[in-house]
Amino acid sequence: MSFADILRKAGTFYAARTAVVYGDRRLTYAELYERSCRLANALADHGVRPGDRVATLADNLLTSCEEMAGLALGGFVRSPMYTQNPVGVHLYMLDVVGARALIVQDRYWKELAPHIHEAPTVRTVLVHGDGQSRTPEYDRSIEQASSKDRYVAVSPDDPHIIRFSAGTTGRPKGICHTAAGWLAMGNEHSLGFPPLQAQDRQLIAGPMSHASGFLVWPMIAGGACHVIMPRFDPARFLELVESQRCTRALLIPTMIRMIVDHPDIASRDLSSLVAIYYGAAPIAEKTLQDARAVWGNIMYQVYAQSECLPISVLSPAYHRPEGTDRERAWLRSAGRPFPNVCVRIVDDDGEELAVGEMGEIVALSPGGMKEIWDDPEATSKRFTADGWVRTRDIGYLDDDGFVYVADRKEDMIISGGFNIWPAEIENALYSHPAIQEACVVGVPHPKWGETPKAVVVLKGRATATESELIDWCRDRVGSAKKPTSVEFSDEPLPKSPVGKMVRRAVRDRYWKSHRHAVHGA
């Protein structure tokens, strides 16, 4: 079955059901199907052809689902861009994919418009508002286009989406997934989660250009409802769960912490929730315990990356903080591979390592990427000889088949020949009651080459000293791995849109000054 078939079926059999809730506005499945047909035809009327790349740049909107559906229906390749990026990165992304068209929210178009001539492949721009106001290009094009389904033929091997990596280790790369791969990705997620029902209502709290958009197609296939937040707000999240009887949501740990700390938490009825998916960044044990106390044992930790979706899941059955030592250890894992996913650990030569040995995690997933767009060299580096995706994450497997992720390969600190993984030190810091955020990076050291440095943000009025935190880490990770210095920050630490700490942004501050000193000597 293709995405177009899924949409046609939903538009016919679930015609009267609510597909999208956005503030006080609603779209039924019949309306979603019709508007998707109109969008596909509007782009075709502007000369956009099947296989052409169409970039999108917007917050979560009423139109977000119809953009996904309309582009699939027309056989166009969707390339979502990220609102937090500066204009220069937008232009870079448009150039990388050779975008023929751009669908953009007016607030971002105002900043991008003076520079769009630097993206010469873009011939069509459709500008729309925030779902409340009207702007001519998008709305007029939709209104004037035909509502007829053109039945564009799309091969399972055709590109469906080009997503960009978060850029935590360098410039973002375009990651291409085929129609068959993206469909398999949604199906695989569904196998690891509670079965979808037509009565399900997913509260979309994060950017749909990222992981919050991954389950849109399984929801459409089931005739379920998307309750879309323009942007995350913990009070509004609690209000919508109660008023809309939302059953599912995908959150990152920082969102979960904000929700469980909100003063309204005790007065809101959250009993409709049946599944909370979380991931993208490590979760503190206290945050996990506090969240379970709020909505029960319904949390699913998902491990995935743009190149390989999904990889593993830690289901509620394995969230056992009151269990044996062995069972409690599972909470530090990323769960077991999804049903149709295989994982192994390899060394630098690609040789498989034994259980418990640390190496690179490689995965074979139905939702694995096809390629790094227009970059054969980068593509070859991300695949093993037998076609498994190299995650660039370092970890190990235990005797029970659980996947443990230690850190990114690029983030390893080599101090005096000793390998140190920042995440291990960060986990120790997060166990300190005063720590809100922590990032550990390697900084230059005249004797050891580099040494661990921690940059932390304290909670509210909490206090801690540098020596206190160093001693705290020494007791938990050992003297050889402890940070040798701690810097206190009054500002939140840099993160990607999905909540991953961007260590490169922190690390570069120290290495740039070091390189300058060396070169100037």
XYZ file of C-alpha atoms in Angstrom:
521
model
C 0.000 0.000 0.000
C 1.258 3.500 -0.855
C 0.849 6.738 1.085
C -1.672 7.866 -1.519
C -3.697 4.677 -0.972
C -3.638 5.252 2.793
C -4.935 8.792 2.325
C -7.653 7.755 -0.136
C -8.842 5.036 2.221
C -8.938 7.417 5.181
C -10.728 10.085 3.148
C -13.383 7.552 2.171
C -13.924 5.313 5.184
C -13.168 7.879 7.899
C -14.589 10.852 5.980
C -16.561 12.336 8.873
C -13.969 11.646 11.567
C -11.812 14.479 12.839
C -8.320 14.243 11.388
C -6.769 17.425 12.831
C -7.452 19.655 15.818
C -5.587 22.959 15.904
C -6.832 25.454 18.468
C -10.538 25.938 17.705
C -10.216 24.700 14.114
C -10.887 21.201 12.799
C -10.310 19.194 9.631
C -12.206 16.005 8.880
C -10.592 13.222 6.883
C -12.739 14.146 3.899
C -11.422 17.714 4.108
C -7.838 16.535 4.610
C -8.076 14.376 1.481
C -9.625 17.155 -0.598
C -7.123 19.799 0.528
C -4.238 17.397 -0.069
C -5.455 16.851 -3.633
C -5.690 20.609 -4.112
C -2.157 21.158 -2.792
C -0.734 18.465 -5.077
C -2.537 20.037 -8.041
C -1.519 23.576 -7.063
C 2.141 22.605 -7.109
C 1.712 20.780 -10.412
C 0.021 23.909 -11.821
C 3.169 25.832 -10.824
C 5.335 23.426 -12.803
C 6.505 21.198 -9.952
C 6.851 17.628 -11.192
C 6.872 14.231 -9.453
C 10.316 13.632 -7.980
C 10.989 17.363 -7.509
C 12.004 18.376 -4.010
C 9.628 20.628 -2.069
C 11.028 22.249 1.067
C 8.813 23.243 3.985
C 9.574 25.784 6.700
C 6.982 26.458 9.381
C 5.879 25.943 12.941
C 3.263 23.270 13.609
C 0.130 24.458 11.793
C -3.358 23.348 10.855
C -1.899 22.709 7.394
C 1.035 20.548 8.537
C -0.709 17.220 7.931
C -2.104 18.295 4.558
C 1.390 19.330 3.460
C 2.739 15.876 4.297
C -0.217 14.197 2.617
C -0.397 16.506 -0.414
C 3.290 16.168 -1.224
C 3.052 12.380 -1.023
C -0.070 12.394 -3.172
C 1.688 14.440 -5.863
C 4.819 12.286 -5.852
C 6.976 15.170 -4.617
C 9.926 14.693 -2.268
C 9.352 16.511 1.012
C 12.345 18.212 2.636
C 11.434 19.767 5.994
C 13.657 22.591 7.187
C 14.050 23.693 10.791
C 12.682 26.975 12.086
C 15.449 27.562 14.614
C 18.125 27.714 11.898
C 19.468 31.009 10.522
C 18.893 32.116 6.926
C 22.317 30.867 5.817
C 21.471 27.310 6.848
C 18.068 27.503 5.121
C 19.803 28.508 1.903
C 22.356 25.724 2.321
C 19.578 23.140 2.735
C 17.649 24.436 -0.277
C 20.812 24.161 -2.333
C 21.730 20.665 -1.135
C 18.398 19.164 -2.182
C 17.932 21.395 -5.239
C 14.475 22.388 -4.015
C 12.081 23.341 -6.824
C 9.431 24.764 -4.474
C 9.212 26.156 -0.958
C 6.154 26.177 1.316
C 6.922 28.663 4.064
C 5.189 30.393 6.957
C 5.060 34.168 6.580
C 7.048 34.860 9.759
C 10.030 32.951 8.322
C 9.542 34.144 4.763
C 10.007 37.771 5.816
C 13.545 36.918 6.897
C 14.330 34.581 4.001
C 12.770 36.512 1.085
C 15.594 39.065 0.571
C 18.036 36.172 0.097
C 15.977 33.672 -1.904
C 17.896 34.581 -5.079
C 20.774 32.639 -3.506
C 18.681 29.483 -3.960
C 18.335 29.519 -7.778
C 16.575 26.153 -8.039
C 13.545 27.488 -6.139
C 10.970 28.563 -8.752
C 7.783 28.470 -6.656
C 7.136 29.863 -3.186
C 3.807 29.370 -1.391
C 3.539 31.538 1.723
C 0.961 30.897 4.413
C 0.134 32.269 7.828
C -0.165 30.740 11.258
C -3.515 29.050 10.697
C -5.509 32.088 11.812
C -4.550 34.747 9.261
C -4.757 34.399 5.484
C -1.913 34.942 3.071
C -2.490 34.922 -0.671
C 0.025 32.470 -2.086
C -0.901 29.300 -0.210
C -4.626 29.851 0.352
C -5.306 31.211 -3.116
C -3.403 28.340 -4.720
C -5.392 25.805 -2.686
C -8.720 27.467 -3.495
C -8.045 27.738 -7.218
C -6.577 24.258 -7.704
C -8.604 21.243 -8.723
C -9.781 18.847 -6.027
C -9.397 15.890 -8.403
C -6.999 13.121 -7.396
C -4.442 12.821 -10.222
C -3.367 9.301 -9.207
C 0.341 9.975 -9.669
C 2.362 6.764 -9.890
C 5.063 6.494 -7.201
C 7.493 3.574 -7.031
C 8.315 2.103 -3.602
C 11.990 2.862 -4.318
C 11.366 6.521 -5.185
C 12.646 9.143 -2.723
C 9.885 10.183 -0.315
C 11.595 12.493 2.160
C 14.989 14.119 2.636
C 15.489 14.899 6.301
C 18.458 16.818 7.569
C 20.627 15.576 10.389
C 20.659 17.727 13.486
C 24.157 18.919 12.653
C 25.523 18.093 16.115
C 28.874 17.047 14.634
C 29.094 19.329 11.596
C 26.998 20.757 8.760
C 23.603 19.048 8.368
C 23.421 16.291 5.762
C 20.379 15.399 3.676
C 19.215 11.912 4.613
C 17.051 10.331 1.945
C 14.356 7.755 2.703
C 12.347 5.959 0.047
C 8.573 5.669 0.012
C 8.831 2.005 1.023
C 11.344 2.767 3.788
C 9.298 5.596 5.294
C 6.160 3.488 5.221
C 8.053 0.634 6.894
C 9.360 3.073 9.506
C 5.816 3.956 10.568
C 4.744 0.327 10.554
C 7.735 -0.703 12.660
C 7.010 1.964 15.254
C 3.436 0.682 15.419
C 4.668 -2.843 16.184
C 6.509 -1.632 19.272
C 3.673 0.493 20.647
C 0.088 -0.204 21.762
C -2.138 -0.934 18.724
C -3.626 2.222 17.222
C -7.378 2.657 17.434
C -9.590 5.067 15.501
C -10.418 6.630 18.873
C -6.770 7.520 19.507
C -5.832 11.183 19.714
C -2.127 11.980 19.492
C -1.051 15.249 21.085
C 1.731 16.632 18.899
C 3.810 18.791 21.221
C 7.150 18.964 19.386
C 8.090 20.121 15.883
C 6.438 18.016 13.172
C 9.542 18.590 11.060
C 11.234 16.262 13.534
C 10.237 13.116 15.424
C 6.762 14.416 16.263
C 5.847 13.926 12.615
C 6.979 10.291 12.402
C 3.642 8.773 13.426
C 1.395 10.924 11.239
C 0.945 8.215 8.589
C 0.126 5.381 11.035
C -2.428 7.737 12.597
C -3.963 8.511 9.189
C -4.050 4.804 8.357
C -6.044 4.176 11.532
C -8.377 7.151 11.158
C -7.073 8.610 14.411
C -6.861 12.294 15.350
C -3.881 14.675 15.480
C -4.153 17.355 18.179
C -1.486 19.846 17.152
C 0.214 22.386 19.390
C 1.912 25.297 17.562
C 4.760 25.004 20.039
C 5.317 23.274 23.355
C 3.938 24.805 26.523
C 3.514 22.602 29.626
C 0.324 24.283 30.841
C -1.287 24.000 27.419
C -0.125 20.387 27.142
C -1.925 19.498 30.381
C -5.019 21.410 29.311
C -5.209 19.645 25.939
C -4.684 16.157 27.361
C -7.659 16.763 29.635
C -9.988 18.627 27.253
C -9.256 16.562 24.121
C -8.833 13.236 25.960
C -5.483 12.697 24.255
C -4.156 9.154 24.396
C -0.572 9.478 23.159
C 2.278 11.966 22.963
C 5.934 12.022 22.007
C 8.120 14.082 24.332
C 11.762 14.746 25.034
C 13.061 14.566 28.623
C 13.185 18.351 29.079
C 9.483 18.545 28.161
C 8.656 15.762 30.614
C 10.502 17.586 33.385
C 8.581 20.806 32.669
C 5.266 18.943 32.689
C 5.785 17.086 35.964
C 7.063 20.278 37.647
C 4.088 22.374 36.518
C 1.828 23.604 39.362
C -1.320 22.439 37.513
C -0.185 18.835 37.332
C -2.205 17.636 40.322
C -5.460 19.241 39.168
C -5.490 17.890 35.597
C -7.131 14.636 34.510
C -4.524 12.712 32.508
C -6.257 9.349 32.717
C -6.841 9.190 28.950
C -3.113 8.719 28.265
C -2.105 5.205 27.249
C 1.402 5.844 25.876
C 4.140 8.430 26.295
C 7.050 8.013 23.883
C 10.324 9.630 24.843
C 13.864 9.766 23.558
C 16.393 11.960 21.715
C 18.351 12.604 24.923
C 19.119 10.809 28.212
C 16.444 11.029 30.889
C 17.359 11.529 34.524
C 16.221 8.752 36.843
C 14.290 11.217 39.025
C 12.468 12.632 35.995
C 11.473 9.116 34.986
C 10.231 8.277 38.474
C 8.300 11.550 38.795
C 6.675 11.047 35.389
C 5.600 7.490 36.213
C 4.031 8.815 39.409
C 1.984 11.267 37.325
C 0.659 9.104 34.484
C 1.607 5.581 35.412
C 3.765 2.941 33.759
C 3.010 3.924 30.141
C 6.402 5.186 28.964
C 8.226 3.912 25.876
C 11.825 4.990 25.369
C 12.701 4.986 21.659
C 16.212 4.879 20.239
C 16.533 5.988 16.624
C 18.394 8.436 14.448
C 17.695 10.213 11.182
C 19.636 7.594 9.248
C 17.933 4.597 10.862
C 14.332 4.673 12.109
C 13.639 3.032 14.511
C 16.257 0.922 16.286
C 15.143 -0.127 19.770
C 12.437 0.471 22.352
C 12.287 0.163 26.130
C 8.651 -0.678 26.777
C 6.787 -0.281 30.087
C 7.345 -3.970 30.843
C 11.057 -3.203 31.255
C 10.708 -0.007 33.278
C 11.318 -1.718 36.618
C 12.851 0.719 39.122
C 11.668 -1.539 41.965
C 13.063 -4.719 40.393
C 16.251 -6.692 40.843
C 19.666 -5.171 40.141
C 19.545 -6.781 36.696
C 16.091 -5.349 35.970
C 16.978 -1.879 37.243
C 19.968 -1.877 34.899
C 17.555 -2.057 31.952
C 16.494 1.523 32.756
C 19.959 2.641 31.666
C 19.496 0.926 28.324
C 17.768 1.954 25.099
C 15.660 -1.196 25.205
C 15.565 -4.110 22.816
C 15.525 -3.896 19.006
C 12.111 -3.455 17.383
C 10.622 -6.703 16.012
C 12.089 -6.419 12.498
C 15.315 -4.664 13.475
C 18.700 -6.299 14.055
C 21.529 -4.727 16.046
C 25.144 -5.726 16.472
C 28.301 -4.140 17.887
C 31.423 -3.880 15.741
C 34.993 -2.675 16.162
C 36.808 -0.171 13.932
C 37.485 -2.930 11.383
C 33.820 -3.913 11.225
C 34.296 -7.154 13.142
C 31.413 -8.141 15.408
C 32.166 -7.916 19.118
C 31.019 -10.202 21.907
C 28.215 -9.425 24.354
C 29.304 -6.725 26.800
C 32.111 -5.389 24.609
C 32.022 -1.707 23.689
C 32.022 -0.735 20.019
C 30.006 0.993 17.324
C 26.291 0.186 17.132
C 25.234 -0.893 13.632
C 21.620 -1.622 12.739
C 19.543 -3.189 10.002
C 16.086 -1.613 10.066
C 13.169 -1.554 7.593
C 13.277 2.221 8.099
C 16.945 2.636 7.250
C 17.936 5.447 4.917
C 18.641 4.964 1.243
C 21.525 7.425 1.065
C 23.054 10.727 2.082
C 21.600 12.906 -0.658
C 24.007 13.667 -3.487
C 27.019 12.514 -1.466
C 28.213 9.001 -2.409
C 31.330 9.260 -0.233
C 29.366 10.162 2.915
C 26.848 7.444 2.065
C 29.498 4.737 1.805
C 30.921 5.724 5.197
C 27.545 5.198 6.858
C 27.009 1.638 5.642
C 28.830 -1.579 6.440
C 29.865 -3.843 3.570
C 26.695 -5.912 4.075
C 24.343 -2.923 4.162
C 23.864 -2.202 7.872
C 23.702 1.444 8.962
C 26.638 2.671 11.012
C 25.036 4.764 13.751
C 28.297 6.400 14.896
C 27.034 5.690 18.414
C 29.212 3.700 20.789
C 27.558 1.108 22.980
C 27.165 -2.567 23.813
C 24.616 -5.370 24.080
C 23.932 -7.280 27.270
C 22.998 -10.956 27.763
C 19.289 -10.082 27.631
C 19.567 -8.345 24.252
C 19.243 -4.808 25.564
C 21.091 -2.043 23.720
C 23.196 0.351 25.799
C 24.292 3.615 24.184
C 27.431 5.108 25.694
C 28.007 8.136 23.483
C 28.653 9.510 20.009
C 31.871 8.238 18.476
C 32.885 11.801 17.608
C 32.417 12.971 21.222
C 34.867 10.549 22.827
C 37.508 12.276 24.948
C 41.002 10.800 24.703
C 42.924 11.924 27.766
C 46.452 10.584 28.045
C 45.464 7.648 25.818
C 42.457 6.840 28.022
C 39.003 6.783 26.360
C 36.349 8.743 28.274
C 32.678 8.955 27.264
C 31.063 12.304 28.169
C 27.596 10.782 28.677
C 28.836 8.708 31.609
C 30.031 11.831 33.411
C 26.873 13.731 32.462
C 24.726 10.969 33.948
C 26.678 11.266 37.179
C 26.139 15.029 37.221
C 22.407 14.664 36.558
C 22.124 12.531 39.678
C 23.217 15.562 41.747
C 20.134 17.347 43.170
C 21.371 20.809 42.124
C 21.944 20.080 38.423
C 19.397 21.170 35.807
C 21.578 20.682 32.709
C 25.058 19.290 32.133
C 27.398 19.020 29.184
C 30.857 17.431 29.292
C 33.454 18.058 26.598
C 37.140 17.508 26.097
C 39.237 20.672 26.406
C 42.931 21.187 25.638
C 45.426 20.069 28.277
C 49.224 20.577 27.988
C 50.058 17.153 29.430
C 47.143 14.850 28.588
C 46.164 16.336 25.222
C 42.618 16.898 26.421
C 40.720 16.559 29.669
C 37.019 16.459 30.629
C 35.367 19.768 31.447
C 31.779 20.069 32.680
C 29.509 23.005 31.884
C 26.414 22.979 34.085
C 23.213 24.907 34.735
C 21.885 24.789 38.290
C 18.233 24.395 39.250
C 16.434 27.515 40.457
C 18.031 28.611 43.714
C 20.177 25.524 44.114
C 23.870 25.934 44.871
C 26.962 23.821 44.251
C 30.687 24.409 44.027
C 33.215 23.234 41.484
C 35.050 21.037 43.975
C 31.765 19.543 45.203
C 30.756 18.475 41.710
C 34.201 17.100 40.864
C 34.162 15.019 44.046
C 30.608 13.896 43.283
C 31.725 12.597 39.886
C 34.890 11.008 41.272
C 32.760 8.900 43.614
C 30.556 7.735 40.724
C 32.808 7.345 37.687
C 36.272 7.169 39.218
C 39.205 9.540 39.407
C 40.396 8.918 35.846
C 37.035 9.975 34.346
C 36.053 12.818 36.628
C 35.915 16.347 35.146
C 38.972 18.385 36.039
C 37.047 21.662 35.914
C 33.433 22.853 36.081
C 31.963 25.979 34.537
C 28.596 27.351 35.703
C 26.288 28.806 33.061
C 23.337 31.127 33.649
C 21.942 30.359 30.183
C 20.459 27.071 28.890
C 23.003 24.893 27.132
C 22.837 24.599 23.318
C 20.533 21.870 22.045
C 19.276 20.613 18.726
C 15.553 20.955 17.929
C 14.940 17.454 19.290
C 16.629 18.209 22.598
C 20.026 16.649 22.024
C 22.897 18.501 23.624
C 25.069 20.050 20.922
C 28.434 19.326 22.497
C 30.242 20.669 19.446
C 28.900 24.175 20.160
C 30.305 23.987 23.703
C 33.558 22.247 22.775
C 34.435 24.629 19.952
C 34.668 27.589 22.321
C 37.688 26.078 24.024
C 39.374 24.584 20.979
C 39.055 27.755 18.885
C 40.912 29.778 21.485
C 43.451 26.974 21.818
C 44.064 26.825 18.056
C 44.389 30.594 17.956
C 46.986 30.497 20.711
C 48.938 27.717 19.004
C 48.870 29.348 15.580
C 49.807 32.709 17.040
C 52.737 31.338 18.999
